[in-house]
Short mmCIF file of C-alpha atoms in Angstrom, two decimals:
data_model
loop_
_atom_site.label_atom_id
_atom_site.label_comp_id
_atom_site.label_asym_id
_atom_site.label_seq_id
_atom_site.Cartn_x
_atom_site.Cartn_y
_atom_site.Cartn_z
CA UNK X 1 7.99 -9.29 -14.94
CA UNK X 2 11.57 -8.51 -16.27
CA UNK X 3 13.65 -7.84 -12.67
CA UNK X 4 13.34 -9.00 -9.26
CA UNK X 5 15.85 -7.37 -7.13
CA UNK X 6 16.58 -7.86 -3.32
CA UNK X 7 19.10 -5.80 -1.50
CA UNK X 8 19.68 -8.43 1.06
CA UNK X 9 19.18 -5.69 3.57
CA UNK X 10 15.59 -3.79 4.04
CA UNK X 11 14.40 -3.22 0.43
CA UNK X 12 14.25 -4.70 -2.84
CA UNK X 13 12.16 -4.07 -5.98
CA UNK X 14 10.90 -5.31 -9.21
CA UNK X 15 10.26 -3.91 -12.71
CA UNK X 16 7.55 -4.50 -15.02
CA UNK X 17 5.41 -3.19 -17.40
CA UNK X 18 1.75 -1.95 -18.21
CA UNK X 19 1.15 -4.95 -20.41
CA UNK X 20 1.34 -7.29 -16.73
CA UNK X 21 -1.35 -4.96 -15.68
CA UNK X 22 -4.02 -5.82 -18.41
CA UNK X 23 -4.38 -9.09 -17.26
CA UNK X 24 -6.62 -7.67 -15.08
CA UNK X 25 -8.90 -5.87 -17.28
CA UNK X 26 -10.39 -5.95 -20.73
CA UNK X 27 -9.71 -4.24 -23.93
CA UNK X 28 -6.45 -2.97 -22.44
CA UNK X 29 -7.49 -0.54 -20.67
CA UNK X 30 -5.76 0.57 -17.81
CA UNK X 31 -7.00 1.82 -14.19
CA UNK X 32 -4.54 3.16 -11.54
CA UNK X 33 -6.51 1.26 -8.84
CA UNK X 34 -4.91 -2.19 -10.05
CA UNK X 35 -1.27 -1.00 -8.63
CA UNK X 36 -2.72 -2.12 -5.23
CA UNK X 37 -2.22 -5.59 -6.93
CA UNK X 38 1.35 -4.95 -7.24
CA UNK X 39 1.84 -3.27 -4.04
CA UNK X 40 0.41 -6.20 -2.45
CA UNK X 41 2.95 -8.24 -4.14
CA UNK X 42 5.77 -6.03 -3.21
CA UNK X 43 4.73 -6.71 0.34
CA UNK X 44 4.71 -10.64 -0.31
CA UNK X 45 7.63 -10.68 -2.03
CA UNK X 46 9.96 -8.27 0.12
CA UNK X 47 8.20 -7.95 3.28
CA UNK X 48 8.28 -11.69 4.56
CA UNK X 49 11.53 -12.33 3.05
CA UNK X 50 13.43 -9.25 4.98
CA UNK X 51 11.81 -10.91 8.17
CA UNK X 52 12.90 -14.33 7.29
CA UNK X 53 16.34 -13.01 6.14
CA UNK X 54 17.26 -11.17 9.38
CA UNK X 55 15.38 -14.12 11.58
CA UNK X 56 15.28 -17.21 10.05
CA UNK X 57 12.76 -19.35 7.91
CA UNK X 58 10.58 -20.06 10.98
CA UNK X 59 10.14 -16.23 11.96
CA UNK X 60 6.54 -16.06 10.72
CA UNK X 61 5.04 -19.54 11.29
CA UNK X 62 2.89 -18.40 13.95
CA UNK X 63 2.70 -15.12 13.17
CA UNK X 64 1.07 -12.26 10.88
CA UNK X 65 1.50 -8.62 9.92
CA UNK X 66 -1.65 -6.86 10.17
CA UNK X 67 -2.49 -3.55 8.03
CA UNK X 68 -4.06 -0.80 10.51
CA UNK X 69 -3.32 1.93 8.37
CA UNK X 70 -2.24 2.92 4.78
CA UNK X 71 -1.42 6.24 3.38
CA UNK X 72 -0.79 6.89 -0.32
CA UNK X 73 -0.04 10.10 -2.35
CA UNK X 74 -0.51 10.22 -5.98
CA UNK X 75 1.72 12.71 -7.78
CA UNK X 76 0.76 14.76 -10.76
CA UNK X 77 1.90 12.36 -13.23
CA UNK X 78 -0.61 9.83 -12.43
CA UNK X 79 -3.48 11.39 -14.77
CA UNK X 80 -1.20 12.22 -17.52
CA UNK X 81 0.26 8.59 -17.36
CA UNK X 82 -3.37 7.03 -17.50
CA UNK X 83 -4.32 8.80 -20.21
CA UNK X 84 -0.75 8.12 -21.90
CA UNK X 85 -1.13 4.57 -21.64
CA UNK X 86 -4.53 4.13 -22.61
CA UNK X 87 -4.27 5.78 -25.84
CA UNK X 88 -1.77 3.73 -26.80
CA UNK X 89 -3.18 0.17 -25.71
CA UNK X 90 -1.79 -1.83 -28.82
CA UNK X 91 1.86 -0.44 -27.23
CA UNK X 92 1.40 -1.17 -23.49
CA UNK X 93 4.60 -2.83 -23.46
CA UNK X 94 6.40 0.71 -23.78
CA UNK X 95 5.24 1.74 -20.27
CA UNK X 96 7.70 0.40 -17.70
CA UNK X 97 6.99 0.98 -14.03
CA UNK X 98 9.23 -0.04 -10.98
CA UNK X 99 7.63 -1.06 -7.64
CA UNK X 100 10.24 -0.28 -4.79
CA UNK X 101 9.63 -1.77 -1.47
CA UNK X 102 11.41 -1.04 2.13
CA UNK X 103 10.53 -1.77 5.24
CA UNK X 104 11.26 0.97 7.50
CA UNK X 105 11.07 2.26 11.62
CA UNK X 106 10.57 -1.20 13.23
CA UNK X 107 9.32 -0.12 16.92
CA UNK X 108 8.13 -2.76 19.44
CA UNK X 109 5.19 -4.70 17.81
CA UNK X 110 4.75 -2.07 14.58
CA UNK X 111 6.64 -1.07 11.48
CA UNK X 112 6.40 0.90 8.52
CA UNK X 113 6.51 -0.64 4.77
CA UNK X 114 7.09 2.17 2.00
CA UNK X 115 6.28 1.37 -1.34
CA UNK X 116 7.13 3.90 -4.52
CA UNK X 117 6.03 3.44 -8.10
CA UNK X 118 8.32 5.08 -10.61
CA UNK X 119 7.35 5.81 -14.50
CA UNK X 120 10.80 4.23 -15.55
CA UNK X 121 10.45 5.77 -19.26
CA UNK X 122 9.94 9.50 -18.04
CA UNK X 123 11.71 8.71 -14.47
CA UNK X 124 8.93 10.38 -12.31
CA UNK X 125 7.62 9.21 -8.96
CA UNK X 126 4.16 8.04 -9.70
CA UNK X 127 2.59 7.03 -6.10
CA UNK X 128 3.85 6.37 -2.78
CA UNK X 129 2.59 4.25 -0.24
CA UNK X 130 3.26 4.22 3.53
CA UNK X 131 1.64 1.18 5.19
CA UNK X 132 1.41 1.09 9.03
CA UNK X 133 1.96 -2.57 10.34
CA UNK X 134 1.14 -4.59 13.33
CA UNK X 135 2.91 -7.84 14.37
CA UNK X 136 0.27 -10.15 15.71
CA UNK X 137 0.54 -13.56 17.49
CA UNK X 138 -2.13 -15.50 15.29
CA UNK X 139 -3.07 -18.13 18.66
CA UNK X 140 -3.74 -14.98 20.83
CA UNK X 141 -4.51 -12.66 18.20
CA UNK X 142 -2.74 -9.90 20.13
CA UNK X 143 0.43 -7.61 18.94
CA UNK X 144 3.66 -9.13 19.92
CA UNK X 145 7.19 -7.84 19.79
CA UNK X 146 9.09 -7.79 16.59
CA UNK X 147 12.42 -9.64 16.91
CA UNK X 148 15.31 -7.80 17.98
CA UNK X 149 17.50 -8.62 14.88
CA UNK X 150 15.01 -7.25 12.55
CA UNK X 151 14.79 -3.86 14.59
CA UNK X 152 18.59 -4.02 14.22
CA UNK X 153 18.98 -4.45 10.81
CA UNK X 154 16.10 -1.76 9.72
CA UNK X 155 16.68 0.80 12.33
CA UNK X 156 20.34 0.94 11.85
CA UNK X 157 20.25 0.49 7.75
CA UNK X 158 21.88 2.99 5.54
CA UNK X 159 19.08 2.70 3.20
CA UNK X 160 16.09 4.09 5.17
CA UNK X 161 13.77 6.53 3.05
CA UNK X 162 11.42 7.45 5.49
CA UNK X 163 13.79 9.55 7.96
CA UNK X 164 11.11 12.32 7.62
CA UNK X 165 8.07 10.54 8.33
CA UNK X 166 6.64 10.30 11.53
CA UNK X 167 3.85 7.83 12.67
CA UNK X 168 0.20 9.25 12.59
CA UNK X 169 -0.74 10.15 16.20
CA UNK X 170 -4.33 9.96 17.33
CA UNK X 171 -6.37 12.18 17.61
CA UNK X 172 -6.30 12.60 13.97
CA UNK X 173 -7.02 15.91 12.38
CA UNK X 174 -10.61 15.92 10.33
CA UNK X 175 -10.38 16.59 6.67
CA UNK X 176 -10.15 20.21 5.46
CA UNK X 177 -13.51 21.46 4.66
CA UNK X 178 -13.18 21.86 1.11
CA UNK X 179 -12.11 17.87 0.81
CA UNK X 180 -14.59 15.83 -1.16
CA UNK X 181 -15.84 13.47 0.95
CA UNK X 182 -16.91 9.60 0.30
CA UNK X 183 -18.14 7.20 3.00
CA UNK X 184 -18.52 3.58 3.88
CA UNK X 185 -18.22 0.46 6.64
CA UNK X 186 -17.05 -2.87 6.81
CA UNK X 187 -16.00 -5.26 9.45
CA UNK X 188 -11.90 -5.66 9.53
CA UNK X 189 -10.90 -9.31 10.70
CA UNK X 190 -7.67 -10.38 11.83
CA UNK X 191 -8.52 -13.39 9.63
CA UNK X 192 -8.84 -11.32 6.46
CA UNK X 193 -5.06 -11.68 5.90
CA UNK X 194 -2.07 -13.59 6.76
CA UNK X 195 1.72 -12.60 6.08
CA UNK X 196 1.31 -13.52 2.70
CA UNK X 197 -1.06 -11.07 2.10
CA UNK X 198 -3.85 -13.74 1.02
CA UNK X 199 -7.47 -13.44 1.60
CA UNK X 200 -9.00 -10.20 1.50
CA UNK X 201 -6.28 -7.80 2.41
CA UNK X 202 -6.07 -5.85 -0.57
CA UNK X 203 -9.86 -4.82 0.23
CA UNK X 204 -8.14 -2.51 2.48
CA UNK X 205 -6.99 -0.27 -0.33
CA UNK X 206 -8.68 -1.33 -3.51
CA UNK X 207 -12.02 0.24 -2.47
CA UNK X 208 -10.62 3.61 -1.91
CA UNK X 209 -8.54 3.47 -5.04
CA UNK X 210 -11.66 2.47 -6.91
CA UNK X 211 -13.64 5.37 -5.53
CA UNK X 212 -10.34 7.87 -6.08
CA UNK X 213 -10.55 6.58 -10.21
CA UNK X 214 -14.26 7.96 -10.04
CA UNK X 215 -13.26 10.82 -8.52
CA UNK X 216 -10.42 11.38 -11.03
CA UNK X 217 -12.85 10.67 -13.83
CA UNK X 218 -15.55 13.03 -12.52
CA UNK X 219 -13.10 15.58 -11.49
CA UNK X 220 -13.84 14.93 -7.82
CA UNK X 221 -17.49 15.61 -7.90
CA UNK X 222 -19.08 12.30 -6.80
CA UNK X 223 -20.48 10.89 -3.93
CA UNK X 224 -20.31 7.56 -2.71
CA UNK X 225 -21.25 5.14 0.00
CA UNK X 226 -19.27 1.99 0.27
CA UNK X 227 -17.04 0.43 3.34
CA UNK X 228 -13.73 -0.38 5.41
CA UNK X 229 -11.50 2.87 6.39
CA UNK X 230 -11.38 6.58 7.02
CA UNK X 231 -9.68 8.56 3.78
CA UNK X 232 -9.89 11.83 2.73
CA UNK X 233 -9.46 12.49 -0.96
CA UNK X 234 -7.37 15.86 -2.53
CA UNK X 235 -6.27 16.14 -5.68
CA UNK X 236 -3.73 13.39 -6.57
CA UNK X 237 -3.92 12.46 -3.30
CA UNK X 238 -5.93 9.43 -0.94
CA UNK X 239 -5.04 10.01 2.96
CA UNK X 240 -6.48 7.92 5.97
CA UNK X 241 -7.95 10.54 8.40
CA UNK X 242 -8.88 7.61 10.98
CA UNK X 243 -7.26 4.28 12.29
CA UNK X 244 -9.79 1.22 12.65
CA UNK X 245 -8.96 -1.77 15.17
CA UNK X 246 -8.34 -5.47 14.72
CA UNK X 247 -11.73 -7.05 14.67
CA UNK X 248 -13.90 -3.80 14.99
CA UNK X 249 -16.71 -2.69 12.89
CA UNK X 250 -15.94 0.82 11.54
CA UNK X 251 -17.70 3.28 9.71
CA UNK X 252 -15.23 5.02 7.52
CA UNK X 253 -15.59 8.65 6.12
CA UNK X 254 -13.86 9.29 2.90
#
C-alpha cells in the first residue's frame, strides 16, 4: 500500500497495486473477487475513522455497523483489466489501483457507504459499490440512532458523490427474465461482524463475487446453488434484488 489519504471529512482513499492482491492467490493469477478484501479494508480504515472523528473515540465502543444490502456495478473495463493483468503476471506492480471510500446519506439509524475502485494507469473506473449500513446497539441487538454530529458532517458536506443515488425501496422488483440467476441460502447473524469488519462479514460479498467471476469466465452460462443475499447478475453488473433482516434465515436467488 503506497498512499493512504483521509480528508478529515466523510471520505478517504488508498492506493495499492496488483502485487498486493496476489498475496491471496497462487502463481500470480488475479481474480476480481479479491477486490472485496480491499473494499472491506477501506470500510475498516475510513468508515470507523469518520465516525470517531465526528463523534469521539468512544462512539463505537458499544455499537456496530451491520450491512443489510450491497450493490455493485462492474464497468466494461473489468474483463479487459483482468486479462491484461493475467497476461503480465511478472509485471503486476505496473497495475496500480485506487480504492476510494465515502460515507453518505446518514439517516436516523442507517447510512450508505460508497466505494469506488479506479485503474490509475488508464484512469478508468472498474467497480462501484454501495453498502447499506444499519447502526446497531450491541446490548439490545436493535437499530439505534446515529449521532447528530455525523449527520451534520456527512449530509451537509460538499464532497458527496451519491446525490443521484436513492436507497432501494421494498418491495423490490424481480430481475428481468433474460437475467441469469444463481441460488443459495445462509443464516445471517449480527455476530458475524463488528465495526472493524472482523469475523464473517466478507462472506456477504465474497460468494456472489466468486459466482460473478465464474459467470464471466463461462460467458454467464453456469447455474450455481450456494448462499446469502438476493442478487441478479447482468453483464458486468452484480445487483441485489432483495433484502435480508438481522438474524433471519433467507433463501437467496442469484
